PDB file of C-alpha atoms in Angstrom:
ATOM      1  CA  UNK Q   1     -28.910-179.319  49.343  1.00  0.00           C
ATOM      2  CA  UNK Q   2     -27.545-182.127  51.504  1.00  0.00           C
ATOM      3  CA  UNK Q   3     -26.180-179.781  53.972  1.00  0.00           C
ATOM      4  CA  UNK Q   4     -29.757-178.220  54.299  1.00  0.00           C
ATOM      5  CA  UNK Q   5     -31.300-181.701  54.765  1.00  0.00           C
ATOM      6  CA  UNK Q   6     -28.804-182.718  57.525  1.00  0.00           C
ATOM      7  CA  UNK Q   7     -29.565-179.402  59.299  1.00  0.00           C
ATOM      8  CA  UNK Q   8     -33.333-180.020  59.072  1.00  0.00           C
ATOM      9  CA  UNK Q   9     -32.936-183.546  60.309  1.00  0.00           C
ATOM     10  CA  UNK Q  10     -30.746-182.329  63.287  1.00  0.00           C
ATOM     11  CA  UNK Q  11     -33.617-179.639  64.333  1.00  0.00           C
ATOM     12  CA  UNK Q  12     -36.309-182.178  63.760  1.00  0.00           C
ATOM     13  CA  UNK Q  13     -34.475-184.576  66.027  1.00  0.00           C
ATOM     14  CA  UNK Q  14     -34.050-181.873  68.497  1.00  0.00           C
ATOM     15  CA  UNK Q  15     -37.463-180.830  68.539  1.00  0.00           C
ATOM     16  CA  UNK Q  16     -38.658-184.419  69.052  1.00  0.00           C
ATOM     17  CA  UNK Q  17     -36.181-184.848  71.954  1.00  0.00           C
ATOM     18  CA  UNK Q  18     -37.574-181.435  73.493  1.00  0.00           C
ATOM     19  CA  UNK Q  19     -41.079-182.983  73.169  1.00  0.00           C
ATOM     20  CA  UNK Q  20     -40.176-186.223  74.761  1.00  0.00           C
ATOM     21  CA  UNK Q  21     -38.353-184.581  77.680  1.00  0.00           C
ATOM     22  CA  UNK Q  22     -41.299-182.349  78.363  1.00  0.00           C
ATOM     23  CA  UNK Q  23     -43.826-185.488  78.210  1.00  0.00           C
ATOM     24  CA  UNK Q  24     -41.466-187.339  80.691  1.00  0.00           C
ATOM     25  CA  UNK Q  25     -41.414-184.421  82.885  1.00  0.00           C
ATOM     26  CA  UNK Q  26     -45.160-184.020  82.882  1.00  0.00           C
ATOM     27  CA  UNK Q  27     -45.577-187.852  83.649  1.00  0.00           C
ATOM     28  CA  UNK Q  28     -43.112-187.983  86.544  1.00  0.00           C
ATOM     29  CA  UNK Q  29     -44.653-184.641  87.865  1.00  0.00           C
ATOM     30  CA  UNK Q  30     -47.991-185.994  87.871  1.00  0.00           C
ATOM     31  CA  UNK Q  31     -46.936-189.409  89.492  1.00  0.00           C
ATOM     32  CA  UNK Q  32     -45.260-187.579  92.335  1.00  0.00           C
ATOM     33  CA  UNK Q  33     -48.331-185.194  92.833  1.00  0.00           C
ATOM     34  CA  UNK Q  34     -50.491-188.325  92.986  1.00  0.00           C
ATOM     35  CA  UNK Q  35     -48.231-190.159  95.428  1.00  0.00           C
ATOM     36  CA  UNK Q  36     -48.214-186.908  97.445  1.00  0.00           C
ATOM     37  CA  UNK Q  37     -51.987-186.794  97.766  1.00  0.00           C
ATOM     38  CA  UNK Q  38     -51.948-190.429  98.893  1.00  0.00           C
ATOM     39  CA  UNK Q  39     -49.338-189.604 101.556  1.00  0.00           C
ATOM     40  CA  UNK Q  40     -51.306-186.742 102.963  1.00  0.00           C
ATOM     41  CA  UNK Q  41     -54.717-188.663 102.884  1.00  0.00           C
ATOM     42  CA  UNK Q  42     -52.850-191.453 104.816  1.00  0.00           C
ATOM     43  CA  UNK Q  43     -50.904-189.179 107.131  1.00  0.00           C
ATOM     44  CA  UNK Q  44     -47.676-190.350 106.001  1.00  0.00           C
ATOM     45  CA  UNK Q  45     -45.303-187.481 106.846  1.00  0.00           C
ATOM     46  CA  UNK Q  46     -42.099-189.177 106.018  1.00  0.00           C
ATOM     47  CA  UNK Q  47     -43.188-189.971 102.384  1.00  0.00           C
ATOM     48  CA  UNK Q  48     -44.749-186.669 102.052  1.00  0.00           C
ATOM     49  CA  UNK Q  49     -41.529-184.812 102.814  1.00  0.00           C
ATOM     50  CA  UNK Q  50     -39.521-187.202 100.607  1.00  0.00           C
ATOM     51  CA  UNK Q  51     -41.916-186.680  97.642  1.00  0.00           C
ATOM     52  CA  UNK Q  52     -41.973-183.004  97.971  1.00  0.00           C
ATOM     53  CA  UNK Q  53     -38.198-182.914  98.070  1.00  0.00           C
ATOM     54  CA  UNK Q  54     -38.179-185.138  95.074  1.00  0.00           C
ATOM     55  CA  UNK Q  55     -40.597-182.727  93.282  1.00  0.00           C
ATOM     56  CA  UNK Q  56     -38.563-179.626  94.135  1.00  0.00           C
ATOM     57  CA  UNK Q  57     -35.528-181.271  92.572  1.00  0.00           C
ATOM     58  CA  UNK Q  58     -37.221-182.086  89.211  1.00  0.00           C
ATOM     59  CA  UNK Q  59     -38.517-178.794  88.965  1.00  0.00           C
ATOM     60  CA  UNK Q  60     -35.417-177.131  89.351  1.00  0.00           C
TER      61      UNK Q  60
END
């Protein structure tokens, strides 16, 4: 019974970690998209290219 409990807790921990990772990725992606929009609106080409590169890096 104890081995089953340990396995269940490990799986639960892994699921929680995956959910947290997804939430962090979504947060970072959303922040970068907003910054890209701002760079486009202000005509800041250097920031736009830097942010799009950063976005591509975290998506792959």
